[in-house]
């Protein structure tokens, strides 16, 4: 295991807040709906299974980050160590998934704000939705131009407060039991049929997705040791698991099988529920930059790769063949020199991100995002497909592939612990592909979205 020096950076509390905020999002409101098809017992088991597999994926990201240059761990760099030819493909998946999530937040703002503030005298009804989407630029745009996630520590705290208020609202209604019997359905311990479980399976799986920002959180952490990163992951996974289970059971126990995909819309109109809906808007506004950040990094990686290839071809066509030959012989060269970590580090690339390129990419992505949010009214199916592919890839498949390739690679004879971790990494890859095909099947053929 490579050693890691400690540098100044974000504290454990700051890193935990950002990771927790990345994991817990608007999907929290759909957890009760997954219980309606899974039943109370199996629903809890599925959430715990999703927590375990997602947590291991985060752990693998923390482990393999220490094979990259200190403070420069990214999907791109780890791919260049393990599977260099696939770096751009993986960055495209990350960019599409994260940008799609950020885009969905803008659409959600446009859908919810008209139900909170029902009219404005100076805005016509047909432009009301567009007005609220554009109004979000006041907050979203400045936050999107921040370069470091640590800058979002305090907004993440406010976002977590909004999340906990929604959770408190769901639990309070359950304890008070003030919902009319006509709004309640049947409550089951086990699912009535297995097909229903498949139709909502992705809700629990994707609820724990925070892997898109994990490398950025590690890079900015003060203590980048595996022990500290593991503690950070445990805090975030345990806290989010407890919250998902409590809200899921409370919401399901309140409405039974009549619960829908957004539980907060089922409660009677009052100042508390209006505040809850406002909390959703508040939460997604401050979640937008957390999704925008990794999307921008991936776009820069794609740009850098394309630009470098074009420049290289112009300078000398033969140099490409020599570089490729060196990369192909890298594993043999590492074995011969016996200095694995040094050779791995040389294979990584610290992708430059100049200020001008940062401004250009950020501006272009914001313009595209807001244009799509205004013009496209509903794209739930598209987002479901993006989540089933991109999100599954960065949560399970990529971390598993990275772990299987790198764990124990610095020694000739890996320890039993390393071999066990490699086996679990391979199992995570298989799990990821299984989840991907299952979610795609339920999305395209069972109409779950």
GROMACS .gro file of C-alpha atoms in nm:
model
  449
    1UNK     CA    1   0.000   0.000   0.000
    2UNK     CA    2   0.155   0.334  -0.101
    3UNK     CA    3   0.219   0.592   0.169
    4UNK     CA    4   0.050   0.932   0.153
    5UNK     CA    5   0.171   1.265   0.285
    6UNK     CA    6  -0.073   1.496   0.459
    7UNK     CA    7  -0.130   1.844   0.318
    8UNK     CA    8  -0.347   2.135   0.413
    9UNK     CA    9  -0.700   2.104   0.283
   10UNK     CA   10  -1.058   2.038   0.382
   11UNK     CA   11  -1.131   1.903   0.728
   12UNK     CA   12  -1.301   1.571   0.795
   13UNK     CA   13  -1.624   1.756   0.881
   14UNK     CA   14  -1.617   1.959   0.559
   15UNK     CA   15  -1.545   1.650   0.346
   16UNK     CA   16  -1.816   1.447   0.521
   17UNK     CA   17  -2.072   1.722   0.466
   18UNK     CA   18  -1.994   1.743   0.093
   19UNK     CA   19  -2.004   1.365   0.047
   20UNK     CA   20  -2.325   1.331   0.247
   21UNK     CA   21  -2.486   1.614   0.050
   22UNK     CA   22  -2.375   1.452  -0.277
   23UNK     CA   23  -2.533   1.119  -0.179
   24UNK     CA   24  -2.857   1.252  -0.031
   25UNK     CA   25  -3.065   1.437  -0.285
   26UNK     CA   26  -3.419   1.471  -0.410
   27UNK     CA   27  -3.424   1.092  -0.457
   28UNK     CA   28  -3.485   1.069  -0.083
   29UNK     CA   29  -3.850   1.151  -0.153
   30UNK     CA   30  -3.887   0.841  -0.372
   31UNK     CA   31  -3.762   0.594  -0.110
   32UNK     CA   32  -4.113   0.542   0.041
   33UNK     CA   33  -4.234   0.447  -0.308
   34UNK     CA   34  -3.971   0.172  -0.332
   35UNK     CA   35  -4.103   0.033  -0.004
   36UNK     CA   36  -4.452   0.012  -0.156
   37UNK     CA   37  -4.329  -0.250  -0.405
   38UNK     CA   38  -4.068  -0.419  -0.184
   39UNK     CA   39  -4.249  -0.437   0.149
   40UNK     CA   40  -4.108  -0.317   0.481
   41UNK     CA   41  -3.860  -0.601   0.536
   42UNK     CA   42  -3.724  -0.658   0.185
   43UNK     CA   43  -3.721  -0.283   0.122
   44UNK     CA   44  -3.488  -0.233   0.417
   45UNK     CA   45  -3.267  -0.523   0.305
   46UNK     CA   46  -3.236  -0.372  -0.044
   47UNK     CA   47  -3.137  -0.034   0.098
   48UNK     CA   48  -2.870  -0.197   0.314
   49UNK     CA   49  -2.743  -0.396   0.014
   50UNK     CA   50  -2.723  -0.078  -0.193
   51UNK     CA   51  -2.539   0.093   0.094
   52UNK     CA   52  -2.287  -0.191   0.119
   53UNK     CA   53  -2.207  -0.207  -0.252
   54UNK     CA   54  -2.196   0.170  -0.299
   55UNK     CA   55  -1.983   0.209   0.011
   56UNK     CA   56  -1.735  -0.046  -0.120
   57UNK     CA   57  -1.720   0.142  -0.449
   58UNK     CA   58  -1.635   0.461  -0.259
   59UNK     CA   59  -1.373   0.271  -0.058
   60UNK     CA   60  -1.210   0.146  -0.379
   61UNK     CA   61  -1.195   0.503  -0.508
   62UNK     CA   62  -1.017   0.603  -0.189
   63UNK     CA   63  -0.777   0.309  -0.222
   64UNK     CA   64  -0.682   0.358  -0.587
   65UNK     CA   65  -0.658   0.738  -0.551
   66UNK     CA   66  -0.326   0.681  -0.378
   67UNK     CA   67  -0.176   0.543  -0.699
   68UNK     CA   68  -0.227   0.883  -0.867
   69UNK     CA   69  -0.019   1.200  -0.814
   70UNK     CA   70  -0.105   1.349  -0.476
   71UNK     CA   71  -0.410   1.575  -0.503
   72UNK     CA   72  -0.475   1.483  -0.867
   73UNK     CA   73  -0.688   1.169  -0.845
   74UNK     CA   74  -0.957   1.168  -1.113
   75UNK     CA   75  -1.140   0.905  -1.313
   76UNK     CA   76  -0.928   1.018  -1.608
   77UNK     CA   77  -0.596   0.968  -1.430
   78UNK     CA   78  -0.687   0.632  -1.279
   79UNK     CA   79  -0.811   0.519  -1.620
   80UNK     CA   80  -0.479   0.626  -1.774
   81UNK     CA   81  -0.305   0.397  -1.523
   82UNK     CA   82  -0.533   0.098  -1.571
   83UNK     CA   83  -0.719   0.119  -1.903
   84UNK     CA   84  -0.574   0.418  -2.094
   85UNK     CA   85  -0.763   0.349  -2.415
   86UNK     CA   86  -1.098   0.381  -2.233
   87UNK     CA   87  -1.030   0.708  -2.048
   88UNK     CA   88  -1.231   0.924  -2.286
   89UNK     CA   89  -1.520   0.676  -2.296
   90UNK     CA   90  -1.546   0.677  -1.917
   91UNK     CA   91  -1.522   1.056  -1.901
   92UNK     CA   92  -1.806   1.085  -2.151
   93UNK     CA   93  -2.020   0.860  -1.929
   94UNK     CA   94  -1.938   1.071  -1.623
   95UNK     CA   95  -2.005   1.399  -1.804
   96UNK     CA   96  -2.341   1.282  -1.942
   97UNK     CA   97  -2.456   1.135  -1.609
   98UNK     CA   98  -2.359   1.433  -1.395
   99UNK     CA   99  -2.477   1.693  -1.646
  100UNK     CA  100  -2.807   1.504  -1.679
  101UNK     CA  101  -2.858   1.513  -1.301
  102UNK     CA  102  -2.781   1.885  -1.290
  103UNK     CA  103  -3.025   1.941  -1.574
  104UNK     CA  104  -3.299   1.751  -1.390
  105UNK     CA  105  -3.257   1.986  -1.094
  106UNK     CA  106  -3.334   2.286  -1.316
  107UNK     CA  107  -3.644   2.113  -1.449
  108UNK     CA  108  -3.755   2.032  -1.094
  109UNK     CA  109  -3.720   2.398  -1.000
  110UNK     CA  110  -3.941   2.493  -1.292
  111UNK     CA  111  -4.202   2.236  -1.191
  112UNK     CA  112  -4.214   2.309  -0.816
  113UNK     CA  113  -4.182   2.686  -0.786
  114UNK     CA  114  -4.518   2.757  -0.959
  115UNK     CA  115  -4.685   2.541  -0.688
  116UNK     CA  116  -4.516   2.744  -0.412
  117UNK     CA  117  -4.566   3.096  -0.552
  118UNK     CA  118  -4.872   3.055  -0.766
  119UNK     CA  119  -4.871   3.389  -0.948
  120UNK     CA  120  -4.668   3.697  -1.025
  121UNK     CA  121  -4.843   3.998  -1.175
  122UNK     CA  122  -4.560   4.086  -1.412
  123UNK     CA  123  -4.521   3.732  -1.555
  124UNK     CA  124  -4.772   3.570  -1.788
  125UNK     CA  125  -4.881   3.214  -1.713
  126UNK     CA  126  -4.716   3.061  -2.021
  127UNK     CA  127  -4.377   3.204  -1.918
  128UNK     CA  128  -4.407   3.127  -1.548
  129UNK     CA  129  -4.204   2.807  -1.556
  130UNK     CA  130  -3.932   2.969  -1.769
  131UNK     CA  131  -3.914   3.263  -1.529
  132UNK     CA  132  -3.840   3.044  -1.229
  133UNK     CA  133  -3.578   2.841  -1.415
  134UNK     CA  134  -3.400   3.160  -1.519
  135UNK     CA  135  -3.440   3.303  -1.168
  136UNK     CA  136  -3.231   3.015  -1.036
  137UNK     CA  137  -2.931   3.159  -1.222
  138UNK     CA  138  -2.895   3.413  -0.941
  139UNK     CA  139  -2.768   3.132  -0.716
  140UNK     CA  140  -2.668   2.848  -0.948
  141UNK     CA  141  -2.441   3.043  -1.181
  142UNK     CA  142  -2.211   3.201  -0.916
  143UNK     CA  143  -2.179   2.867  -0.735
  144UNK     CA  144  -2.100   2.692  -1.063
  145UNK     CA  145  -1.800   2.918  -1.118
  146UNK     CA  146  -1.640   2.808  -0.791
  147UNK     CA  147  -1.340   2.586  -0.861
  148UNK     CA  148  -1.332   2.382  -0.540
  149UNK     CA  149  -1.601   2.177  -0.369
  150UNK     CA  150  -1.469   2.298  -0.033
  151UNK     CA  151  -1.610   2.639  -0.131
  152UNK     CA  152  -1.955   2.479  -0.113
  153UNK     CA  153  -1.916   2.364   0.248
  154UNK     CA  154  -2.160   2.617   0.391
  155UNK     CA  155  -2.416   2.583   0.112
  156UNK     CA  156  -2.395   2.206   0.161
  157UNK     CA  157  -2.475   2.256   0.530
  158UNK     CA  158  -2.784   2.456   0.434
  159UNK     CA  159  -2.881   2.187   0.183
  160UNK     CA  160  -2.851   1.921   0.454
  161UNK     CA  161  -3.070   2.130   0.684
  162UNK     CA  162  -3.334   2.138   0.409
  163UNK     CA  163  -3.309   1.760   0.368
  164UNK     CA  164  -3.345   1.698   0.740
  165UNK     CA  165  -3.650   1.925   0.752
  166UNK     CA  166  -3.818   1.716   0.483
  167UNK     CA  167  -3.726   1.400   0.673
  168UNK     CA  168  -3.866   1.551   0.994
  169UNK     CA  169  -4.187   1.643   0.811
  170UNK     CA  170  -4.239   1.285   0.689
  171UNK     CA  171  -4.163   1.133   1.031
  172UNK     CA  172  -4.379   1.389   1.215
  173UNK     CA  173  -4.686   1.314   1.002
  174UNK     CA  174  -4.632   0.944   1.066
  175UNK     CA  175  -4.613   0.995   1.443
  176UNK     CA  176  -4.906   1.236   1.457
  177UNK     CA  177  -5.111   1.014   1.224
  178UNK     CA  178  -5.314   1.303   1.083
  179UNK     CA  179  -5.361   1.163   0.732
  180UNK     CA  180  -5.721   1.064   0.639
  181UNK     CA  181  -5.786   0.691   0.606
  182UNK     CA  182  -5.899   0.747   0.247
  183UNK     CA  183  -5.543   0.842   0.157
  184UNK     CA  184  -5.393   0.529   0.310
  185UNK     CA  185  -5.331   0.199   0.139
  186UNK     CA  186  -5.226  -0.150   0.240
  187UNK     CA  187  -4.896  -0.203   0.423
  188UNK     CA  188  -4.703  -0.527   0.356
  189UNK     CA  189  -4.395  -0.684   0.511
  190UNK     CA  190  -4.296  -0.857   0.185
  191UNK     CA  191  -4.350  -0.771  -0.183
  192UNK     CA  192  -4.672  -0.893  -0.347
  193UNK     CA  193  -4.476  -0.989  -0.662
  194UNK     CA  194  -4.114  -0.993  -0.773
  195UNK     CA  195  -4.175  -0.778  -1.081
  196UNK     CA  196  -4.269  -0.486  -0.858
  197UNK     CA  197  -3.935  -0.514  -0.683
  198UNK     CA  198  -3.752  -0.493  -1.015
  199UNK     CA  199  -3.954  -0.189  -1.120
  200UNK     CA  200  -3.826   0.022  -0.828
  201UNK     CA  201  -3.491  -0.146  -0.770
  202UNK     CA  202  -3.294   0.143  -0.921
  203UNK     CA  203  -3.436   0.388  -0.666
  204UNK     CA  204  -3.245   0.228  -0.379
  205UNK     CA  205  -2.934   0.161  -0.589
  206UNK     CA  206  -2.899   0.513  -0.723
  207UNK     CA  207  -2.993   0.677  -0.391
  208UNK     CA  208  -2.637   0.618  -0.271
  209UNK     CA  209  -2.458   0.754  -0.577
  210UNK     CA  210  -2.197   1.004  -0.463
  211UNK     CA  211  -1.902   0.863  -0.652
  212UNK     CA  212  -1.889   1.141  -0.910
  213UNK     CA  213  -1.745   1.380  -0.650
  214UNK     CA  214  -1.544   1.132  -0.443
  215UNK     CA  215  -1.210   1.195  -0.612
  216UNK     CA  216  -1.257   1.573  -0.579
  217UNK     CA  217  -1.337   1.533  -0.210
  218UNK     CA  218  -1.026   1.318  -0.164
  219UNK     CA  219  -0.805   1.567  -0.351
  220UNK     CA  220  -0.924   1.853  -0.128
  221UNK     CA  221  -0.907   1.657   0.199
  222UNK     CA  222  -0.645   1.754   0.455
  223UNK     CA  223  -0.584   1.391   0.549
  224UNK     CA  224  -0.569   1.176   0.237
  225UNK     CA  225  -0.471   0.853   0.415
  226UNK     CA  226  -0.681   0.545   0.349
  227UNK     CA  227  -0.777   0.526   0.717
  228UNK     CA  228  -0.917   0.880   0.712
  229UNK     CA  229  -1.095   0.829   0.379
  230UNK     CA  230  -1.251   0.504   0.505
  231UNK     CA  231  -1.377   0.682   0.816
  232UNK     CA  232  -1.524   0.955   0.597
  233UNK     CA  233  -1.705   0.698   0.382
  234UNK     CA  234  -1.840   0.510   0.684
  235UNK     CA  235  -1.984   0.829   0.831
  236UNK     CA  236  -2.156   0.925   0.506
  237UNK     CA  237  -2.291   0.577   0.424
  238UNK     CA  238  -2.420   0.504   0.776
  239UNK     CA  239  -2.584   0.847   0.810
  240UNK     CA  240  -2.751   0.828   0.468
  241UNK     CA  241  -2.865   0.467   0.527
  242UNK     CA  242  -3.034   0.560   0.854
  243UNK     CA  243  -3.203   0.857   0.689
  244UNK     CA  244  -3.323   0.654   0.389
  245UNK     CA  245  -3.465   0.376   0.608
  246UNK     CA  246  -3.637   0.611   0.853
  247UNK     CA  247  -3.795   0.827   0.583
  248UNK     CA  248  -3.880   0.525   0.368
  249UNK     CA  249  -4.056   0.338   0.648
  250UNK     CA  250  -4.229   0.650   0.782
  251UNK     CA  251  -4.361   0.755   0.442
  252UNK     CA  252  -4.467   0.402   0.349
  253UNK     CA  253  -4.634   0.341   0.685
  254UNK     CA  254  -4.829   0.666   0.641
  255UNK     CA  255  -4.967   0.606   0.291
  256UNK     CA  256  -4.914   0.233   0.231
  257UNK     CA  257  -4.924   0.125  -0.131
  258UNK     CA  258  -5.089   0.457  -0.226
  259UNK     CA  259  -4.760   0.641  -0.190
  260UNK     CA  260  -4.615   0.790  -0.509
  261UNK     CA  261  -4.272   0.888  -0.636
  262UNK     CA  262  -4.266   1.221  -0.446
  263UNK     CA  263  -4.407   1.164  -0.101
  264UNK     CA  264  -4.414   1.530  -0.001
  265UNK     CA  265  -4.678   1.607  -0.265
  266UNK     CA  266  -4.924   1.376  -0.087
  267UNK     CA  267  -4.951   1.576   0.233
  268UNK     CA  268  -5.239   1.826   0.276
  269UNK     CA  269  -5.163   2.187   0.182
  270UNK     CA  270  -5.033   2.384   0.479
  271UNK     CA  271  -4.746   2.613   0.562
  272UNK     CA  272  -4.539   2.313   0.670
  273UNK     CA  273  -4.579   2.128   0.340
  274UNK     CA  274  -4.524   2.447   0.140
  275UNK     CA  275  -4.204   2.497   0.335
  276UNK     CA  276  -4.113   2.135   0.258
  277UNK     CA  277  -4.156   2.193  -0.115
  278UNK     CA  278  -3.950   2.508  -0.085
  279UNK     CA  279  -3.684   2.299   0.086
  280UNK     CA  280  -3.674   2.069  -0.217
  281UNK     CA  281  -3.612   2.368  -0.442
  282UNK     CA  282  -3.351   2.500  -0.201
  283UNK     CA  283  -3.181   2.161  -0.191
  284UNK     CA  284  -3.160   2.113  -0.568
  285UNK     CA  285  -3.034   2.469  -0.619
  286UNK     CA  286  -2.735   2.393  -0.398
  287UNK     CA  287  -2.701   2.041  -0.540
  288UNK     CA  288  -2.666   2.179  -0.892
  289UNK     CA  289  -2.297   2.283  -0.855
  290UNK     CA  290  -2.216   1.947  -0.690
  291UNK     CA  291  -2.325   1.776  -1.013
  292UNK     CA  292  -2.187   2.049  -1.237
  293UNK     CA  293  -1.835   2.024  -1.089
  294UNK     CA  294  -1.748   1.666  -1.201
  295UNK     CA  295  -1.923   1.717  -1.535
  296UNK     CA  296  -1.697   2.014  -1.606
  297UNK     CA  297  -1.383   1.820  -1.507
  298UNK     CA  298  -1.478   1.535  -1.742
  299UNK     CA  299  -1.548   1.774  -2.029
  300UNK     CA  300  -1.205   1.931  -1.976
  301UNK     CA  301  -1.045   1.586  -1.981
  302UNK     CA  302  -1.221   1.507  -2.308
  303UNK     CA  303  -1.114   1.842  -2.455
  304UNK     CA  304  -0.753   1.791  -2.340
  305UNK     CA  305  -0.739   1.441  -2.492
  306UNK     CA  306  -0.876   1.553  -2.828
  307UNK     CA  307  -0.655   1.865  -2.836
  308UNK     CA  308  -0.344   1.664  -2.746
  309UNK     CA  309  -0.414   1.403  -3.014
  310UNK     CA  310  -0.463   1.668  -3.282
  311UNK     CA  311  -0.144   1.851  -3.177
  312UNK     CA  312   0.051   1.528  -3.169
  313UNK     CA  313  -0.066   1.428  -3.515
  314UNK     CA  314   0.034   1.765  -3.654
  315UNK     CA  315   0.382   1.757  -3.501
  316UNK     CA  316   0.483   1.406  -3.588
  317UNK     CA  317   0.260   1.118  -3.701
  318UNK     CA  318   0.520   0.862  -3.597
  319UNK     CA  319   0.536   0.984  -3.237
  320UNK     CA  320   0.191   0.842  -3.174
  321UNK     CA  321   0.312   0.493  -3.262
  322UNK     CA  322   0.610   0.525  -3.026
  323UNK     CA  323   0.395   0.645  -2.738
  324UNK     CA  324   0.145   0.368  -2.792
  325UNK     CA  325   0.427   0.114  -2.798
  326UNK     CA  326   0.559   0.245  -2.468
  327UNK     CA  327   0.217   0.222  -2.306
  328UNK     CA  328   0.168  -0.131  -2.437
  329UNK     CA  329   0.501  -0.236  -2.282
  330UNK     CA  330   0.436  -0.055  -1.954
  331UNK     CA  331   0.340  -0.362  -1.754
  332UNK     CA  332   0.657  -0.546  -1.866
  333UNK     CA  333   0.872  -0.243  -1.792
  334UNK     CA  334   0.720  -0.214  -1.443
  335UNK     CA  335   0.798  -0.576  -1.369
  336UNK     CA  336   1.157  -0.540  -1.486
  337UNK     CA  337   1.238  -0.227  -1.289
  338UNK     CA  338   1.058  -0.340  -0.974
  339UNK     CA  339   0.943   0.018  -0.908
  340UNK     CA  340   0.574  -0.017  -0.970
  341UNK     CA  341   0.450   0.296  -0.799
  342UNK     CA  342   0.699   0.522  -0.976
  343UNK     CA  343   0.607   0.377  -1.314
  344UNK     CA  344   0.236   0.400  -1.238
  345UNK     CA  345   0.279   0.762  -1.137
  346UNK     CA  346   0.463   0.838  -1.462
  347UNK     CA  347   0.175   0.691  -1.659
  348UNK     CA  348  -0.071   0.935  -1.500
  349UNK     CA  349  -0.134   1.276  -1.646
  350UNK     CA  350  -0.215   1.588  -1.448
  351UNK     CA  351  -0.462   1.737  -1.694
  352UNK     CA  352  -0.417   2.115  -1.716
  353UNK     CA  353  -0.723   2.329  -1.654
  354UNK     CA  354  -0.633   2.687  -1.738
  355UNK     CA  355  -0.847   2.976  -1.621
  356UNK     CA  356  -0.965   3.063  -1.973
  357UNK     CA  357  -1.063   2.703  -2.052
  358UNK     CA  358  -1.241   2.685  -1.715
  359UNK     CA  359  -1.446   2.994  -1.797
  360UNK     CA  360  -1.529   2.878  -2.149
  361UNK     CA  361  -1.639   2.525  -2.049
  362UNK     CA  362  -1.842   2.654  -1.754
  363UNK     CA  363  -2.018   2.914  -1.967
  364UNK     CA  364  -2.098   2.670  -2.249
  365UNK     CA  365  -2.233   2.404  -2.012
  366UNK     CA  366  -2.451   2.659  -1.831
  367UNK     CA  367  -2.595   2.792  -2.157
  368UNK     CA  368  -2.670   2.439  -2.283
  369UNK     CA  369  -2.816   2.333  -1.948
  370UNK     CA  370  -3.055   2.626  -1.913
  371UNK     CA  371  -3.157   2.610  -2.278
  372UNK     CA  372  -3.248   2.242  -2.246
  373UNK     CA  373  -3.426   2.295  -1.914
  374UNK     CA  374  -3.647   2.562  -2.070
  375UNK     CA  375  -3.721   2.386  -2.399
  376UNK     CA  376  -3.756   2.023  -2.286
  377UNK     CA  377  -4.061   1.970  -2.065
  378UNK     CA  378  -4.014   1.607  -1.971
  379UNK     CA  379  -3.723   1.373  -2.023
  380UNK     CA  380  -3.766   1.125  -1.735
  381UNK     CA  381  -3.697   0.832  -1.968
  382UNK     CA  382  -3.372   0.988  -2.090
  383UNK     CA  383  -3.258   1.058  -1.734
  384UNK     CA  384  -3.349   0.703  -1.629
  385UNK     CA  385  -3.133   0.562  -1.908
  386UNK     CA  386  -2.848   0.797  -1.814
  387UNK     CA  387  -2.876   0.689  -1.452
  388UNK     CA  388  -2.886   0.320  -1.540
  389UNK     CA  389  -2.569   0.353  -1.749
  390UNK     CA  390  -2.353   0.644  -1.633
  391UNK     CA  391  -2.440   0.626  -1.265
  392UNK     CA  392  -2.395   0.249  -1.249
  393UNK     CA  393  -2.062   0.280  -1.430
  394UNK     CA  394  -1.913   0.531  -1.187
  395UNK     CA  395  -2.064   0.370  -0.874
  396UNK     CA  396  -1.983   0.003  -0.933
  397UNK     CA  397  -1.814  -0.087  -1.261
  398UNK     CA  398  -1.531   0.168  -1.271
  399UNK     CA  399  -1.430   0.142  -0.901
  400UNK     CA  400  -1.441  -0.237  -0.931
  401UNK     CA  401  -1.223  -0.240  -1.241
  402UNK     CA  402  -0.978   0.004  -1.083
  403UNK     CA  403  -0.953  -0.201  -0.765
  404UNK     CA  404  -0.911  -0.530  -0.951
  405UNK     CA  405  -0.630  -0.383  -1.161
  406UNK     CA  406  -0.436  -0.186  -0.898
  407UNK     CA  407  -0.477  -0.351  -0.557
  408UNK     CA  408  -0.158  -0.541  -0.478
  409UNK     CA  409   0.007  -0.436  -0.806
  410UNK     CA  410   0.301  -0.281  -0.622
  411UNK     CA  411   0.423  -0.619  -0.494
  412UNK     CA  412   0.508  -0.949  -0.662
  413UNK     CA  413   0.303  -1.155  -0.416
  414UNK     CA  414  -0.015  -0.980  -0.297
  415UNK     CA  415  -0.130  -1.050   0.058
  416UNK     CA  416  -0.445  -1.244   0.141
  417UNK     CA  417  -0.618  -0.914   0.220
  418UNK     CA  418  -0.522  -0.775  -0.120
  419UNK     CA  419  -0.647  -1.091  -0.293
  420UNK     CA  420  -0.976  -1.068  -0.104
  421UNK     CA  421  -1.017  -0.702  -0.201
  422UNK     CA  422  -0.942  -0.787  -0.564
  423UNK     CA  423  -1.206  -1.063  -0.559
  424UNK     CA  424  -1.461  -0.827  -0.406
  425UNK     CA  425  -1.371  -0.569  -0.671
  426UNK     CA  426  -1.442  -0.820  -0.947
  427UNK     CA  427  -1.771  -0.909  -0.778
  428UNK     CA  428  -1.861  -0.539  -0.771
  429UNK     CA  429  -1.801  -0.518  -1.147
  430UNK     CA  430  -2.033  -0.815  -1.207
  431UNK     CA  431  -2.291  -0.660  -0.972
  432UNK     CA  432  -2.267  -0.331  -1.161
  433UNK     CA  433  -2.333  -0.487  -1.500
  434UNK     CA  434  -2.623  -0.684  -1.351
  435UNK     CA  435  -2.776  -0.368  -1.205
  436UNK     CA  436  -2.721  -0.184  -1.534
  437UNK     CA  437  -2.904  -0.442  -1.745
  438UNK     CA  438  -3.179  -0.483  -1.485
  439UNK     CA  439  -3.242  -0.108  -1.462
  440UNK     CA  440  -3.235  -0.066  -1.839
  441UNK     CA  441  -3.481  -0.351  -1.875
  442UNK     CA  442  -3.723  -0.208  -1.618
  443UNK     CA  443  -3.690   0.140  -1.771
  444UNK     CA  444  -3.741   0.040  -2.134
  445UNK     CA  445  -3.980  -0.256  -2.106
  446UNK     CA  446  -4.163  -0.232  -1.774
  447UNK     CA  447  -4.240   0.139  -1.785
  448UNK     CA  448  -4.124   0.202  -1.428
  449UNK     CA  449  -4.035   0.558  -1.521
   0.00000   0.00000   0.00000
